[in-house]
Short mmCIF file of C-alpha atoms in Angstrom, two decimals:
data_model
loop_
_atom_site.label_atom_id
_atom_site.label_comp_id
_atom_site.label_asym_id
_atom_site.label_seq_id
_atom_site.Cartn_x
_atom_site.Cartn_y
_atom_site.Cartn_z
CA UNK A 1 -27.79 -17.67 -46.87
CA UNK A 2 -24.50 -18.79 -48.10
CA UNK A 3 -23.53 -14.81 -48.36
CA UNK A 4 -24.24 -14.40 -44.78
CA UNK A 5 -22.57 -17.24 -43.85
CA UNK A 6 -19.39 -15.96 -45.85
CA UNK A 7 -19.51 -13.12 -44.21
CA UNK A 8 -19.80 -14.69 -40.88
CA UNK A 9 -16.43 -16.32 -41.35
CA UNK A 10 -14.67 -13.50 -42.67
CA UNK A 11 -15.39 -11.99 -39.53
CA UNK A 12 -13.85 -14.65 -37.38
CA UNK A 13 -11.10 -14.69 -39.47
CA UNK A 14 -10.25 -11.31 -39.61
CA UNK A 15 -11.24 -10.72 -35.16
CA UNK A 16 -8.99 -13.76 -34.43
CA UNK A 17 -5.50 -14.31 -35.80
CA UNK A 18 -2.23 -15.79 -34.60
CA UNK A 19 0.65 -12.64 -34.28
CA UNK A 20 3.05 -13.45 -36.59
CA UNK A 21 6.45 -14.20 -35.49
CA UNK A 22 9.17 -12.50 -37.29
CA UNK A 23 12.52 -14.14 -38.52
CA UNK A 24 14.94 -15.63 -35.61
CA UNK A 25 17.72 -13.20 -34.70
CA UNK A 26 20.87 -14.29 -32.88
CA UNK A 27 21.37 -11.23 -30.02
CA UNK A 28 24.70 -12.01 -27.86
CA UNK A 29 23.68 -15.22 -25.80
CA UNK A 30 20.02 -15.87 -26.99
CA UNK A 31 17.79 -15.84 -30.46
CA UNK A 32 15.07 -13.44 -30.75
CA UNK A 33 11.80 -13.63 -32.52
CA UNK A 34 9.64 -10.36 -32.45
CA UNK A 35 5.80 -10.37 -33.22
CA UNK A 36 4.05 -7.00 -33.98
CA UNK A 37 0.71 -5.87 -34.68
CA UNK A 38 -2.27 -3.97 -34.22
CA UNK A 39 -6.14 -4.20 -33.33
CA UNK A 40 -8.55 -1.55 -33.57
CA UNK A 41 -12.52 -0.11 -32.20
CA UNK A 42 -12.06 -1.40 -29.08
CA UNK A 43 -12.84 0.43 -25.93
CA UNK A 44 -10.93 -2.30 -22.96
CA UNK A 45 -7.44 -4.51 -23.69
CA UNK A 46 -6.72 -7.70 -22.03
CA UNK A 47 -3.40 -9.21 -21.82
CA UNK A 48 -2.48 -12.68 -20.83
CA UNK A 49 0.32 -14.87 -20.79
CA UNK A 50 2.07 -17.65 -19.26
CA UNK A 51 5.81 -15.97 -18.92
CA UNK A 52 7.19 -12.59 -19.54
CA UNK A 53 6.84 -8.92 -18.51
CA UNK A 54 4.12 -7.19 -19.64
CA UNK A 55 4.62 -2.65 -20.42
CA UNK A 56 1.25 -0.66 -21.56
CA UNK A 57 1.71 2.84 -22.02
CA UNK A 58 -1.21 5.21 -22.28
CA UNK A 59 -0.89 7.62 -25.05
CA UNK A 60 -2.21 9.62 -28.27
CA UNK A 61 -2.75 6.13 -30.84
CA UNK A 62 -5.90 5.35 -32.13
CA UNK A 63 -5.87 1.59 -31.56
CA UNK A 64 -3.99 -1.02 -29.56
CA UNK A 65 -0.18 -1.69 -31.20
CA UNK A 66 2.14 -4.22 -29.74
CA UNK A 67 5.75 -5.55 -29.65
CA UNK A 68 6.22 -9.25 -28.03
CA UNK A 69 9.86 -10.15 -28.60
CA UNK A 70 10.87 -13.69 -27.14
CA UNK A 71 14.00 -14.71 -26.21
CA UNK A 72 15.14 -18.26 -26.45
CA UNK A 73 18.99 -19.30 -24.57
CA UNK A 74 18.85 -22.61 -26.40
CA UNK A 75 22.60 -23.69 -27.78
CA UNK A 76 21.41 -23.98 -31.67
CA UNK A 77 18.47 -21.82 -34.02
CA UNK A 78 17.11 -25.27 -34.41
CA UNK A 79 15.91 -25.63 -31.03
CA UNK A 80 15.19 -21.99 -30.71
CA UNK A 81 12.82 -21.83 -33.41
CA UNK A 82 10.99 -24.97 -31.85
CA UNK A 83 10.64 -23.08 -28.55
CA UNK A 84 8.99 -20.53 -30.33
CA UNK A 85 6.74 -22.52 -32.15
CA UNK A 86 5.67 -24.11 -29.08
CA UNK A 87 4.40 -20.60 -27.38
CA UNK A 88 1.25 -19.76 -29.24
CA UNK A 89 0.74 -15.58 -29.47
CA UNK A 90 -2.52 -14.59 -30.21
CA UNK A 91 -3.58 -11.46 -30.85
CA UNK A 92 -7.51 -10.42 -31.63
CA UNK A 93 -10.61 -8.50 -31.03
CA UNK A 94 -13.82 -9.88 -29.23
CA UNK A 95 -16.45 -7.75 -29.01
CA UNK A 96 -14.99 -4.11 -27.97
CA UNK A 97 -12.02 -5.93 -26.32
CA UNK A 98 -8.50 -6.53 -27.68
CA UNK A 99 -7.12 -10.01 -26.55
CA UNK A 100 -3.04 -10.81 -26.32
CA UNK A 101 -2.41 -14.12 -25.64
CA UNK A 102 0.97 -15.92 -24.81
CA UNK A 103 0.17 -19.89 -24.45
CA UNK A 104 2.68 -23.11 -24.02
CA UNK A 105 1.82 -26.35 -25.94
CA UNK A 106 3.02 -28.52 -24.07
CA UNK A 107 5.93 -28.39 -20.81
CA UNK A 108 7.30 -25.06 -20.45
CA UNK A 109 10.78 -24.53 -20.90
CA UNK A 110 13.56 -23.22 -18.54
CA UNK A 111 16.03 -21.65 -21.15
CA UNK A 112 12.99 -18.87 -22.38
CA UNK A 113 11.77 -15.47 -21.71
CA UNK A 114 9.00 -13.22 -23.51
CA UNK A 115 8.32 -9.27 -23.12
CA UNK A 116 5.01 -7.92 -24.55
CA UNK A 117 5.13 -4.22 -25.06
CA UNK A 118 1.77 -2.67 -26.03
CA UNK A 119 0.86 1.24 -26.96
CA UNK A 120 -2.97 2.28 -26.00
CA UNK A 121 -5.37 5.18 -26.16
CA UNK A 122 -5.04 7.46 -23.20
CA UNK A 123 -8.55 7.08 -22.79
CA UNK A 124 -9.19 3.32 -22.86
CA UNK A 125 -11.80 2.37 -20.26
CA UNK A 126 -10.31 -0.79 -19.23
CA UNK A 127 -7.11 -2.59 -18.93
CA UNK A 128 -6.52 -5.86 -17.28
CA UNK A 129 -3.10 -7.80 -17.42
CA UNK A 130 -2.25 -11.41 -15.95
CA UNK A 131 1.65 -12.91 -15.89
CA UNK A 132 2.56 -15.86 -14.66
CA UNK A 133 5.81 -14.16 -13.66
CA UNK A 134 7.22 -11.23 -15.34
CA UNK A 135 6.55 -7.77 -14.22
CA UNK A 136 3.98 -5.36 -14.70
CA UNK A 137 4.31 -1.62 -16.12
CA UNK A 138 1.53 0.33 -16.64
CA UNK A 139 1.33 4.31 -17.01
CA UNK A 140 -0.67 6.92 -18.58
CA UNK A 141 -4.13 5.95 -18.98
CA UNK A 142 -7.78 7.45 -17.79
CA UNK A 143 -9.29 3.87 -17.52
CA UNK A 144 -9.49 1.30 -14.87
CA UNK A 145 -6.63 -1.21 -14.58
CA UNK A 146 -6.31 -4.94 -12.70
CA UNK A 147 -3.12 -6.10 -12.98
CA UNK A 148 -1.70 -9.65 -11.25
CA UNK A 149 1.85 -11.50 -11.37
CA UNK A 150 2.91 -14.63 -10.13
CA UNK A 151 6.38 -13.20 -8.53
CA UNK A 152 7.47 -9.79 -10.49
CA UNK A 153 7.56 -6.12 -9.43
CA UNK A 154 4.69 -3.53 -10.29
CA UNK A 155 5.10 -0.20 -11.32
CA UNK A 156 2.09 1.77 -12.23
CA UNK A 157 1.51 5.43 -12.81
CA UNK A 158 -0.66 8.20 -14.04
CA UNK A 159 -3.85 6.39 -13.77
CA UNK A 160 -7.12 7.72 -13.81
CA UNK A 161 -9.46 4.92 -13.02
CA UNK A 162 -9.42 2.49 -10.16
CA UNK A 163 -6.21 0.19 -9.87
CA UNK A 164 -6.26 -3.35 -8.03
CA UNK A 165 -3.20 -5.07 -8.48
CA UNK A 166 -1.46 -8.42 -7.06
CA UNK A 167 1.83 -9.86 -7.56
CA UNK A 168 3.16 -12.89 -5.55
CA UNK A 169 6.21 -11.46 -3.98
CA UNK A 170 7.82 -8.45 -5.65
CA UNK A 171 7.53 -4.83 -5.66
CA UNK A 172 4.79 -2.30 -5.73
CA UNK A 173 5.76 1.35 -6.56
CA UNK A 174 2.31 3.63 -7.63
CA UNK A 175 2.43 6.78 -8.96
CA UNK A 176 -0.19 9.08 -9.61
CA UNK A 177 -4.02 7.18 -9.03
CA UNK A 178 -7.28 9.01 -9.45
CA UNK A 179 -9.97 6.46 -8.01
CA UNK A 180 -9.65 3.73 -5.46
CA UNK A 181 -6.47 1.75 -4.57
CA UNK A 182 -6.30 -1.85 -3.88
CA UNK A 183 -2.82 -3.54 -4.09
CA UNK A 184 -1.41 -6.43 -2.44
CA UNK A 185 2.40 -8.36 -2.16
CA UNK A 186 3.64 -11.48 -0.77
CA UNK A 187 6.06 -10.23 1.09
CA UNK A 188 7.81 -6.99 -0.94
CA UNK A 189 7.61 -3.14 -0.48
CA UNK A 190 4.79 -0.62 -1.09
CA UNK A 191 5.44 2.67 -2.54
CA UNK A 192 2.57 4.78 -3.11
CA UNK A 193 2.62 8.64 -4.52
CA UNK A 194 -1.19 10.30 -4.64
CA UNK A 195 -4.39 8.34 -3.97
CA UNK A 196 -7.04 10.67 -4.43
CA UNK A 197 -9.90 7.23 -3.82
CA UNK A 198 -9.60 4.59 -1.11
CA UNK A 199 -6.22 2.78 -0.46
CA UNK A 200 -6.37 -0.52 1.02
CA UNK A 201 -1.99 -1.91 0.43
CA UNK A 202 -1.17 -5.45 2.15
CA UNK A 203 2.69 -6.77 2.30
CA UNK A 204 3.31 -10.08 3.54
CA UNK A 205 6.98 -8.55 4.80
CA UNK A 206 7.83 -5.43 3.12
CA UNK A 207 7.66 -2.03 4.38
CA UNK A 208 4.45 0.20 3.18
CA UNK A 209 4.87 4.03 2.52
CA UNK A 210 1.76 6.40 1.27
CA UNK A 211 2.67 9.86 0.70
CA UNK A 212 -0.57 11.06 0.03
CA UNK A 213 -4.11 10.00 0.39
CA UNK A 214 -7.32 11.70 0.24
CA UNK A 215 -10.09 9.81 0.88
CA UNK A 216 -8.51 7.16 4.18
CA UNK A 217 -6.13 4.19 3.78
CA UNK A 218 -5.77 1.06 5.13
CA UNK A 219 -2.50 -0.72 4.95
CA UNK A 220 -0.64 -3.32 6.50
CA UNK A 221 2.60 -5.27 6.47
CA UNK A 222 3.51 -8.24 7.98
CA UNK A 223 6.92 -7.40 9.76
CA UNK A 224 7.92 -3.93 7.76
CA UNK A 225 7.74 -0.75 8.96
CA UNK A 226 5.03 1.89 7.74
CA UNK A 227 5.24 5.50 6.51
CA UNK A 228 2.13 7.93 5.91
CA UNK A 229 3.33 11.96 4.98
CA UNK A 230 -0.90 13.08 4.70
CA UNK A 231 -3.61 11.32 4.89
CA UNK A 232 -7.34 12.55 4.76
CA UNK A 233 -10.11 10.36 6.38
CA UNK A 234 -9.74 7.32 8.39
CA UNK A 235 -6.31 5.59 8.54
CA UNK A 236 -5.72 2.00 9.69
CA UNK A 237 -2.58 0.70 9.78
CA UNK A 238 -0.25 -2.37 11.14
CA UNK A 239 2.68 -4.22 11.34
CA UNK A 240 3.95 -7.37 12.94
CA UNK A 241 6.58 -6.01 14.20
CA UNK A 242 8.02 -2.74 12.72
CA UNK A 243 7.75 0.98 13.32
CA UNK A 244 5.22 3.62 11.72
CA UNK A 245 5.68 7.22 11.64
CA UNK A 246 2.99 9.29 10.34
CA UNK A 247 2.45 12.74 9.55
CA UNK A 248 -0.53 14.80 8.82
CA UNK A 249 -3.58 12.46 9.48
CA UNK A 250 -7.09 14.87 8.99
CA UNK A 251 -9.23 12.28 10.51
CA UNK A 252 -8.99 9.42 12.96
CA UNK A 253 -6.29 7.07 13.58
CA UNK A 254 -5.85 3.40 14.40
CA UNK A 255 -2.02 2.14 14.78
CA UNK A 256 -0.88 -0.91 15.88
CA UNK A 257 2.40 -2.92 15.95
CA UNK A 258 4.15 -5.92 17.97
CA UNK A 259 7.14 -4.42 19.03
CA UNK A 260 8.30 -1.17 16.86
CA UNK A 261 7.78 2.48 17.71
CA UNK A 262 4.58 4.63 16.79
CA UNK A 263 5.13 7.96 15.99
CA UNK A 264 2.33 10.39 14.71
CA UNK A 265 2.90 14.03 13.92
CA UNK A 266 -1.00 15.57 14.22
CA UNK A 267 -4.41 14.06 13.84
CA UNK A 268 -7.87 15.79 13.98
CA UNK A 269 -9.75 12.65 15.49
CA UNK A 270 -8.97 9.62 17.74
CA UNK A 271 -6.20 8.35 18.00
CA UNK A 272 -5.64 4.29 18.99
CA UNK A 273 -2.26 3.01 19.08
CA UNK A 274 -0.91 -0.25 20.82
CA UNK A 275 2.47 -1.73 20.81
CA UNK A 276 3.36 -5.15 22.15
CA UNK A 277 7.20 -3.18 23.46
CA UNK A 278 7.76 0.24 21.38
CA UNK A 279 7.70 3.74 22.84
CA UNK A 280 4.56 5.97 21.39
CA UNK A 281 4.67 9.66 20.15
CA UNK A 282 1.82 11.60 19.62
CA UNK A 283 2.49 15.16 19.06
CA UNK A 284 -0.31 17.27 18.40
CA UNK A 285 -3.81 15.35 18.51
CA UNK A 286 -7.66 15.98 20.38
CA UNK A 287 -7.64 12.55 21.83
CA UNK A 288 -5.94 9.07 22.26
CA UNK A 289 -5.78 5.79 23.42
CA UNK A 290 -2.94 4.57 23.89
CA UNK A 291 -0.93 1.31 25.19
CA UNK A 292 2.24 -0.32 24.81
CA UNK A 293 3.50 -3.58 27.34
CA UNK A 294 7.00 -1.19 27.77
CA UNK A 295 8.10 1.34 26.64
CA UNK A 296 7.61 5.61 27.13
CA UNK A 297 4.53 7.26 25.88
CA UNK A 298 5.11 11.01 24.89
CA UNK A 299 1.55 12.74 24.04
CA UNK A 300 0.76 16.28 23.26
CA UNK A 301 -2.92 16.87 23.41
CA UNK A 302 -4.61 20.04 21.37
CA UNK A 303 -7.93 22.15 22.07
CA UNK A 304 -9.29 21.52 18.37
CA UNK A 305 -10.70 18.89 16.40
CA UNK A 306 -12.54 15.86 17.83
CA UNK A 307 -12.60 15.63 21.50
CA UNK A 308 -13.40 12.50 23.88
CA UNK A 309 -12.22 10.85 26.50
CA UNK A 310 -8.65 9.50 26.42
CA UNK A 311 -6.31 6.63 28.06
CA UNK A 312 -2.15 6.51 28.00
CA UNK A 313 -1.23 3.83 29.67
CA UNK A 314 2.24 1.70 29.36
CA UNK A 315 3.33 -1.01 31.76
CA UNK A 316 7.00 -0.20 32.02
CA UNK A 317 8.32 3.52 31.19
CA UNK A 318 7.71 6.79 31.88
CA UNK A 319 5.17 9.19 30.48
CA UNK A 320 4.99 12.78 29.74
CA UNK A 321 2.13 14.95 28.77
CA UNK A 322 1.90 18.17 27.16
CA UNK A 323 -1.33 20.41 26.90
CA UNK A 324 -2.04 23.42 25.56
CA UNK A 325 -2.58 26.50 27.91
CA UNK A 326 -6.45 27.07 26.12
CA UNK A 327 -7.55 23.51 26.69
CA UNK A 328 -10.41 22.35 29.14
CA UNK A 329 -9.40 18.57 30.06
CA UNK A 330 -9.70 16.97 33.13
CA UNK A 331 -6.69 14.84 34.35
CA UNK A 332 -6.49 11.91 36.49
CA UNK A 333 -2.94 10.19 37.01
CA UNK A 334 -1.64 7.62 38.75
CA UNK A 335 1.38 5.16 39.22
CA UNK A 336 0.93 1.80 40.94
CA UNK A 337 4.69 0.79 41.43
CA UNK A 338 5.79 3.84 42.61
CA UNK A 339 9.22 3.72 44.66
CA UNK A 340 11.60 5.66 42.97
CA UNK A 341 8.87 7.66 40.94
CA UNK A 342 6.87 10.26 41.09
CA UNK A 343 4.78 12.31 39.39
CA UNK A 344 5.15 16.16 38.22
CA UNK A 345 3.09 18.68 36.99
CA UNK A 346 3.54 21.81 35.65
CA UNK A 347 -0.49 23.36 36.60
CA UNK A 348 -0.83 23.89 40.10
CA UNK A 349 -4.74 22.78 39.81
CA UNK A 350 -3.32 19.13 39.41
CA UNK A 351 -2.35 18.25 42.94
CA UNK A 352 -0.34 14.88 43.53
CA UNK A 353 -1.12 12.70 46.62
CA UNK A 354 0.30 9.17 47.54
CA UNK A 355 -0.31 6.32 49.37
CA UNK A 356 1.92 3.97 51.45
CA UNK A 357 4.70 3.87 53.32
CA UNK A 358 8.56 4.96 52.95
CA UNK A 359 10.27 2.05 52.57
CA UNK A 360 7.44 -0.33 50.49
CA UNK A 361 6.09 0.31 46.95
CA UNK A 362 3.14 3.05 47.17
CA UNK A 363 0.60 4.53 44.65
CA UNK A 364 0.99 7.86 43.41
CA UNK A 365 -1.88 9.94 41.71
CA UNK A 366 -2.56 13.12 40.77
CA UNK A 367 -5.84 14.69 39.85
CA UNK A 368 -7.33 17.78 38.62
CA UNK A 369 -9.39 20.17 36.28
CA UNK A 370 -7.68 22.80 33.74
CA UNK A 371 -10.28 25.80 32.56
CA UNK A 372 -13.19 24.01 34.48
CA UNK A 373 -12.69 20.34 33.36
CA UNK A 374 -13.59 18.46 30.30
CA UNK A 375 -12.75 15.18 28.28
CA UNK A 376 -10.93 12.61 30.64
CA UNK A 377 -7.30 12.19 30.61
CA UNK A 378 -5.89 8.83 32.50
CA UNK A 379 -2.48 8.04 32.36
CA UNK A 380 -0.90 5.13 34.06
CA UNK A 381 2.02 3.69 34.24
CA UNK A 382 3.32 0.34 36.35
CA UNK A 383 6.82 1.50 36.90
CA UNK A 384 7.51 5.07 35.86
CA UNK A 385 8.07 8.62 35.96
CA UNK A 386 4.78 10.35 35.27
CA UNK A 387 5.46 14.34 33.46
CA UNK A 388 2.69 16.88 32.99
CA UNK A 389 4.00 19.70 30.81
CA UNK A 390 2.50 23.04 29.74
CA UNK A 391 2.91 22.77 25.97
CA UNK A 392 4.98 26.22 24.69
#
């Protein structure tokens, strides 16, 4: 009995430790004191501390090593030396989990900063790291990773697992991520490389840019603008009040801002897009539905991909339409306020009529079947020129 009890405590002892601190080093306005060490047979890492940047780089180490190196702007060593006395490090394994710890005793001080630097098997399963303010740098692992700051930026890359990740107000740049995408700011930018999983990005402020997603993305910002280059599956995005541009979209589309421009290159489904002022581009997609409160609506409408019924409609501005000489569409115009504007179309088998008199506002409409008729095309507009172009 008292063998296996002497056993049990060397193994709390030696899965629970304090780092140590190494000797105080005056370095130009502050004194340093570096901890190192290392904890091994574990399969997941969790860091978390109360100040301070946190770094974890994936690579070809057996175990979990680590650098924390404090910093300390206090006039004398005296005081230094108490400051770092007061922020417990603890460093130790529970279970198949390593555990870094940074904890004050006590009121945090102002004149103190902390990094924590740690090296990690490329193929850890899991990492997940919590600051109270520093930033977060994470690359090169095949594992899952949470990460979550009070206020600092984010930069994560070459991930293989799933990546949620939070910070209170700074930066997000992502690199590389092979599984699903969840990341969130209070109000900074969004930069994301290759998603090949789910990406769901929120900015309170800051502008959100994907460059490549694979499996549909949802993001929105509260006033920035948004970017998309490719995007496979279903895309959602908004903005308060800033422009998006996208590119490539294989899949359906929904788009909506306050009062910035939409722009979309192609799309191979449905396209909804509303903007409470901002003029609207579609060039090359099977259907839309479109509305903005005043501004033009250009829309060039393909024979391929996912075909329905479709609406362009803007309250003040003018609208032009292109189609493509193969499709089969049926087209039904009109313009309510319609002194000073008319209507023009490039098919003779659209034929424009009117209604009123010469010298008081009339409506003009147009209405008519190209290759025997097919999905429903409306466009309206309140006051505005209305353009119906044979697309080259």
């Amino acid at each position: 009995m008292i063998k296996t009890l002497a056993k049990f405590v060397l193994l709390i002892a030696a899965t629970m430790c304090a780092a140590q601190q190494g000797s105080v080093q005056k370095e130009g306005s502050s004194w340093t004191s570096v901890a190192t060490g290392a904890l091994t047979g574990v399969h997941n890492l969790h860091i978390k501390v109360e100040v301070g940047g946190v770094r974890v780089e994936g690579g070809s180490s057996q175990g979990v090593s680590y650098v924390i190196r404090n910093r300390s702007y206090e006039t004398s060593e005296d005081r230094a030396r108490r400051q770092f006395g007061e922020y417990k490090i603890n460093a130790y394994v529970r279970g198949d989990t390593a555990w870094i710890t940074g904890e004050w005793e006590g009121g945090r001080p102002q004149k103190f900063s902390s990094d924590v630097t740690v090296s990690v098997p490329r193929d850890i399963a899991f990492v997940k790291i919590e600051t109270e303010g520093g930033g977060v740098v994470t690359t090169g692992i095949s594992g899952r990773l949470e990460a979550e700051t009070g206020g600092g930026s984010i930069h994560l890359d070459d991930i293989g697992g799933a990546i949620s990740a939070e910070t209170g107000g700074g930066s997000v740049d992502v690199g590389n991520v092979g599984g699903d995408l969840a990341v969130q700011t209070g109000g900074g930018g969004i930069h994301i490389g290759s998603a090949k999983g789910k990406v769901s990005a929120e900015s309170g402020g800051g502008s959100v840019e994907l460059v490549s997603g694979l499996q549909g993305a949802s993001l929105q910002t509260g006033g920035g603008s948004i970017h998309v280059d490719k995007c496979t599956g279903k895309l959602n995005v908004s903005t308060g009040g800033g422009s998006i541009d996208l590119g490539h979209i294989d899949g359906p589309v929904q788009m909506e801002t306050g009062g910035g421009g939409l722009k979309i290159v192609s799309a191979t489904g449905l396209v909804k897009a509303e903007s409470g002022g901002g003029s609207i581009e579609l060039w090359g997609v099977p259907a839309a539905h479109v509305e903005t409160g005043a501004g033009a609506i250009t829309a060039k409408f393909i024979a391929s991909g996912e075909r329905s019924d479709s609406l362009l409609e803007t309250g003040v501005g003018d609208v032009t339409v292109y189609l493509v000489p193969n499709i089969n569409i049926t087209v039904r115009a009109s313009i309510e306020a319609a002194t000073g504007h008319r209507i023009i179309s490039d098919f003779p088998e659209i034929k424009v009529s009117s209604e009123g008199g010469q010298w008081e506002p009339k409506l003009i409409s147009a209405e008519g079947n190209l290759n025997g008729g097919g999905p429903v095309l409306k466009v309206r507009t309140t006051m505005g020129n209305i353009y119906i172009r044979r697309a080259q």
